[in-house]
mmCIF file of C-alpha atoms and ligand atoms in Angstrom:
data_model
loop_
_atom_site.group_PDB
_atom_site.id
_atom_site.type_symbol
_atom_site.label_atom_id
_atom_site.label_comp_id
_atom_site.label_asym_id
_atom_site.label_seq_id
_atom_site.Cartn_x
_atom_site.Cartn_y
_atom_site.Cartn_z
ATOM 1 C CA UNK A 1 22.859 5.523 1.742
ATOM 2 C CA UNK A 2 20.806 8.198 3.553
ATOM 3 C CA UNK A 3 17.061 7.732 4.077
ATOM 4 C CA UNK A 4 16.422 10.598 1.622
ATOM 5 C CA UNK A 5 18.458 8.832 -1.078
ATOM 6 C CA UNK A 6 16.774 5.484 -0.375
ATOM 7 C CA UNK A 7 13.332 7.122 -0.661
ATOM 8 C CA UNK A 8 14.362 8.806 -3.917
ATOM 9 C CA UNK A 9 15.362 5.402 -5.283
ATOM 10 C CA UNK A 10 11.912 3.969 -4.400
ATOM 11 C CA UNK A 11 10.232 7.005 -6.010
ATOM 12 C CA UNK A 12 12.219 6.316 -9.210
ATOM 13 C CA UNK A 13 11.162 2.652 -9.076
ATOM 14 C CA UNK A 14 7.511 3.762 -8.797
ATOM 15 C CA UNK A 15 7.896 6.183 -11.713
ATOM 16 C CA UNK A 16 9.315 3.363 -13.873
ATOM 17 C CA UNK A 17 6.933 0.628 -12.647
ATOM 18 C CA UNK A 18 4.857 -0.880 -15.468
ATOM 19 C CA UNK A 19 2.555 -2.766 -13.058
ATOM 20 C CA UNK A 20 1.698 0.469 -11.207
ATOM 21 C CA UNK A 21 0.645 2.067 -14.489
ATOM 22 C CA UNK A 22 -1.854 -0.701 -15.382
ATOM 23 C CA UNK A 23 -5.409 0.695 -15.209
ATOM 24 C CA UNK A 24 -4.189 4.123 -14.103
ATOM 25 C CA UNK A 25 -3.318 7.470 -15.643
ATOM 26 C CA UNK A 26 -1.416 10.699 -14.889
ATOM 27 C CA UNK A 27 1.859 11.289 -13.073
ATOM 28 C CA UNK A 28 3.264 9.006 -10.382
ATOM 29 C CA UNK A 29 2.600 10.272 -6.843
ATOM 30 C CA UNK A 30 5.171 8.432 -4.682
ATOM 31 C CA UNK A 31 4.698 10.624 -1.577
ATOM 32 C CA UNK A 32 6.583 13.492 0.017
ATOM 33 C CA UNK A 33 7.870 14.726 3.329
ATOM 34 C CA UNK A 34 10.502 14.221 5.953
ATOM 35 C CA UNK A 35 12.560 11.002 5.546
ATOM 36 C CA UNK A 36 13.084 11.064 9.356
ATOM 37 C CA UNK A 37 9.350 11.501 10.078
ATOM 38 C CA UNK A 38 8.048 10.087 13.331
ATOM 39 C CA UNK A 39 4.574 10.021 11.789
ATOM 40 C CA UNK A 40 3.446 8.939 8.301
ATOM 41 C CA UNK A 41 -0.033 9.553 6.817
ATOM 42 C CA UNK A 42 -1.277 6.960 4.307
ATOM 43 C CA UNK A 43 -4.251 7.576 1.996
ATOM 44 C CA UNK A 44 -5.986 5.562 -0.718
ATOM 45 C CA UNK A 45 -4.722 6.781 -4.104
ATOM 46 C CA UNK A 46 -4.060 10.123 -5.783
ATOM 47 C CA UNK A 47 -6.906 12.253 -7.114
ATOM 48 C CA UNK A 48 -6.940 14.479 -10.198
ATOM 49 C CA UNK A 49 -4.873 17.346 -8.798
ATOM 50 C CA UNK A 50 -2.294 14.951 -7.362
ATOM 51 C CA UNK A 51 -2.023 13.053 -10.678
ATOM 52 C CA UNK A 52 -1.532 16.356 -12.516
ATOM 53 C CA UNK A 53 1.307 17.523 -10.247
ATOM 54 C CA UNK A 54 2.881 14.372 -8.765
ATOM 55 C CA UNK A 55 2.274 15.682 -5.199
ATOM 56 C CA UNK A 56 0.132 13.831 -2.610
ATOM 57 C CA UNK A 57 -2.919 15.320 -0.915
ATOM 58 C CA UNK A 58 -2.973 18.763 -2.507
ATOM 59 C CA UNK A 59 -6.667 18.748 -3.539
ATOM 60 C CA UNK A 60 -9.665 19.458 -1.290
ATOM 61 C CA UNK A 61 -9.209 16.426 0.954
ATOM 62 C CA UNK A 62 -5.506 17.270 1.131
ATOM 63 C CA UNK A 63 -6.304 20.770 2.378
ATOM 64 C CA UNK A 64 -8.420 19.245 5.147
ATOM 65 C CA UNK A 65 -5.688 16.744 6.026
ATOM 66 C CA UNK A 66 -2.904 19.333 6.011
ATOM 67 C CA UNK A 67 -4.939 21.727 8.137
ATOM 68 C CA UNK A 68 -5.644 18.911 10.644
ATOM 69 C CA UNK A 69 -1.901 18.094 10.737
ATOM 70 C CA UNK A 70 -1.056 21.723 11.531
ATOM 71 C CA UNK A 71 -3.731 21.693 14.269
ATOM 72 C CA UNK A 72 -1.743 18.888 15.922
ATOM 73 C CA UNK A 73 1.000 21.464 16.468
ATOM 74 C CA UNK A 74 3.307 19.834 13.922
ATOM 75 C CA UNK A 75 4.485 21.189 10.629
ATOM 76 C CA UNK A 76 3.763 19.465 7.310
ATOM 77 C CA UNK A 77 7.553 19.337 6.868
ATOM 78 C CA UNK A 78 7.813 17.077 9.937
ATOM 79 C CA UNK A 79 5.640 14.318 8.479
ATOM 80 C CA UNK A 80 5.634 12.043 5.424
ATOM 81 C CA UNK A 81 2.437 11.833 3.329
ATOM 82 C CA UNK A 82 1.716 9.074 0.822
ATOM 83 C CA UNK A 83 -0.976 6.631 -0.354
ATOM 84 C CA UNK A 84 -1.341 2.917 -1.089
ATOM 85 C CA UNK A 85 -1.989 3.560 -4.802
ATOM 86 C CA UNK A 86 0.786 5.512 -6.466
ATOM 87 C CA UNK A 87 -1.212 6.537 -9.574
ATOM 88 C CA UNK A 88 -4.815 7.689 -10.006
ATOM 89 C CA UNK A 89 -6.932 4.599 -10.787
ATOM 90 C CA UNK A 90 -9.014 4.892 -13.971
ATOM 91 C CA UNK A 91 -12.038 3.421 -12.166
ATOM 92 C CA UNK A 92 -11.817 5.925 -9.279
ATOM 93 C CA UNK A 93 -10.904 3.572 -6.476
ATOM 94 C CA UNK A 94 -7.973 1.095 -6.504
ATOM 95 C CA UNK A 95 -8.663 -2.501 -7.587
ATOM 96 C CA UNK A 96 -7.601 -5.473 -5.436
ATOM 97 C CA UNK A 97 -4.506 -5.806 -7.660
ATOM 98 C CA UNK A 98 -3.677 -2.105 -7.338
ATOM 99 C CA UNK A 99 -3.935 -2.341 -3.529
ATOM 100 C CA UNK A 100 -1.697 -5.421 -3.273
ATOM 101 C CA UNK A 101 0.774 -4.042 -5.768
ATOM 102 C CA UNK A 102 0.851 -0.500 -4.302
ATOM 103 C CA UNK A 103 1.544 -2.131 -0.938
ATOM 104 C CA UNK A 104 4.905 -3.492 -2.169
ATOM 105 C CA UNK A 105 6.189 0.053 -2.794
ATOM 106 C CA UNK A 106 4.549 1.486 0.325
ATOM 107 C CA UNK A 107 6.051 -1.129 2.656
ATOM 108 C CA UNK A 108 9.533 -0.325 1.301
ATOM 109 C CA UNK A 109 8.928 3.377 2.035
ATOM 110 C CA UNK A 110 7.773 2.575 5.591
ATOM 111 C CA UNK A 111 10.757 0.259 6.135
ATOM 112 C CA UNK A 112 13.109 3.133 5.235
ATOM 113 C CA UNK A 113 11.363 5.836 7.295
ATOM 114 C CA UNK A 114 10.650 3.555 10.304
ATOM 115 C CA UNK A 115 8.012 5.880 11.778
ATOM 116 C CA UNK A 116 6.635 5.403 15.290
ATOM 117 C CA UNK A 117 3.093 6.144 14.085
ATOM 118 C CA UNK A 118 1.374 5.317 10.790
ATOM 119 C CA UNK A 119 -2.001 7.031 10.328
ATOM 120 C CA UNK A 120 -4.234 4.934 8.083
ATOM 121 C CA UNK A 121 -6.750 7.190 6.329
ATOM 122 C CA UNK A 122 -9.761 5.030 5.453
ATOM 123 C CA UNK A 123 -10.418 1.392 4.698
ATOM 124 C CA UNK A 124 -8.181 1.083 1.601
ATOM 125 C CA UNK A 125 -5.185 2.369 3.578
ATOM 126 C CA UNK A 126 -6.005 -0.100 6.378
ATOM 127 C CA UNK A 127 -6.330 -2.970 3.911
ATOM 128 C CA UNK A 128 -3.159 -1.942 2.076
ATOM 129 C CA UNK A 129 -0.981 -1.694 5.175
ATOM 130 C CA UNK A 130 -2.468 -4.170 7.668
ATOM 131 C CA UNK A 131 -3.711 -6.609 5.005
ATOM 132 C CA UNK A 132 -7.147 -6.796 6.688
ATOM 133 C CA UNK A 133 -10.574 -5.408 5.825
ATOM 134 C CA UNK A 134 -11.675 -3.718 9.057
ATOM 135 C CA UNK A 135 -14.941 -1.855 9.811
ATOM 136 C CA UNK A 136 -13.692 1.731 9.921
ATOM 137 C CA UNK A 137 -17.025 3.101 11.172
ATOM 138 C CA UNK A 138 -16.619 1.253 14.485
ATOM 139 C CA UNK A 139 -12.805 1.177 14.696
ATOM 140 C CA UNK A 140 -11.890 4.764 13.765
ATOM 141 C CA UNK A 141 -9.844 6.472 16.460
ATOM 142 C CA UNK A 142 -8.274 3.196 17.624
ATOM 143 C CA UNK A 143 -4.670 1.984 17.539
ATOM 144 C CA UNK A 144 -3.159 -1.348 16.454
ATOM 145 C CA UNK A 145 0.347 -2.104 17.586
ATOM 146 C CA UNK A 146 2.619 -4.298 15.472
ATOM 147 C CA UNK A 147 6.373 -4.793 15.810
ATOM 148 C CA UNK A 148 6.955 -1.506 17.644
ATOM 149 C CA UNK A 149 4.838 0.626 15.288
ATOM 150 C CA UNK A 150 1.494 2.191 16.214
ATOM 151 C CA UNK A 151 -1.098 2.089 13.429
ATOM 152 C CA UNK A 152 -3.788 4.716 13.970
ATOM 153 C CA UNK A 153 -7.092 3.960 12.218
ATOM 154 C CA UNK A 154 -9.195 6.863 11.026
ATOM 155 C CA UNK A 155 -11.466 7.988 8.216
ATOM 156 C CA UNK A 156 -10.294 9.302 4.877
ATOM 157 C CA UNK A 157 -10.670 13.118 4.795
ATOM 158 C CA UNK A 158 -12.583 12.820 1.473
ATOM 159 C CA UNK A 159 -15.343 10.977 3.379
ATOM 160 C CA UNK A 160 -15.487 13.968 5.711
ATOM 161 C CA UNK A 161 -15.928 16.329 2.772
ATOM 162 C CA UNK A 162 -18.836 14.253 1.431
ATOM 163 C CA UNK A 163 -20.589 13.817 4.818
ATOM 164 C CA UNK A 164 -20.106 16.621 7.385
ATOM 165 C CA UNK A 165 -20.705 14.336 10.430
ATOM 166 C CA UNK A 166 -17.757 12.195 9.258
ATOM 167 C CA UNK A 167 -15.598 15.328 9.042
ATOM 168 C CA UNK A 168 -16.249 15.890 12.744
ATOM 169 C CA UNK A 169 -15.306 12.244 13.491
ATOM 170 C CA UNK A 170 -12.093 12.589 11.451
ATOM 171 C CA UNK A 171 -11.080 15.860 13.126
ATOM 172 C CA UNK A 172 -12.025 14.433 16.546
ATOM 173 C CA UNK A 173 -9.823 11.344 15.963
ATOM 174 C CA UNK A 174 -6.842 13.548 15.169
ATOM 175 C CA UNK A 175 -7.322 16.151 17.900
ATOM 176 C CA UNK A 176 -8.193 13.460 20.475
ATOM 177 C CA UNK A 177 -6.555 10.010 20.455
ATOM 178 C CA UNK A 178 -3.932 10.765 17.786
ATOM 179 C CA UNK A 179 -2.773 13.912 19.553
ATOM 180 C CA UNK A 180 -2.481 11.897 22.790
ATOM 181 C CA UNK A 181 -0.540 9.129 21.031
ATOM 182 C CA UNK A 182 1.871 11.717 19.588
ATOM 183 C CA UNK A 183 2.482 13.200 23.023
ATOM 184 C CA UNK A 184 3.229 9.741 24.456
ATOM 185 C CA UNK A 185 5.524 8.518 21.645
HETATM 186 N N1 URA B 1 -6.547 10.976 -1.663
HETATM 187 C C1 URA B 1 -5.601 10.068 -1.362
HETATM 188 O O1 URA B 1 -5.911 9.029 -0.788
HETATM 189 N N2 URA B 1 -4.330 10.343 -1.692
HETATM 190 C C2 URA B 1 -3.953 11.484 -2.274
HETATM 191 O O2 URA B 1 -2.764 11.695 -2.531
HETATM 192 C C3 URA B 1 -4.967 12.419 -2.563
HETATM 193 C C4 URA B 1 -6.254 12.153 -2.257
#
């Protein structure tokens, strides 16, 4: 089976998943992009616009993320974009259960794509993928290496929209250390 077909199968599993739907609403947002991507961006959970359309990162924070991706000199079609939570959580942010459960789908997607770099956008993405609660304020812009994959820790773009100084940190992480990592991978 091709990577595209395998990813489609996971997306169908997410759409049919009863556990995913608990405490959430709206359409499933499995993720989208290039099945051969060298770099994957992982967020927290869909927002209102994503839940209405089924597409990841298309709201305000998505515009910021997608613009920052293009500034790296890569096209949005070259990357894969997804989140730990696959549905919008009713309480705004994913619960511990939603993080652990969303992880099971996300890890299957990452195992299919096998990217060189996984960009973790904010603390929920870090917790969901690395299984650890890490202080993002001090660790943003740093890389963890695990089994041949580079995990790049940065802020969630929504934090940058709420607090302009964090937007500068987010953009600086991508144009600085992430851009360098991309060149070297
Ligand atoms: N924020 C996320 O973490 N994911 C999305 O898809 C949209 C906003």
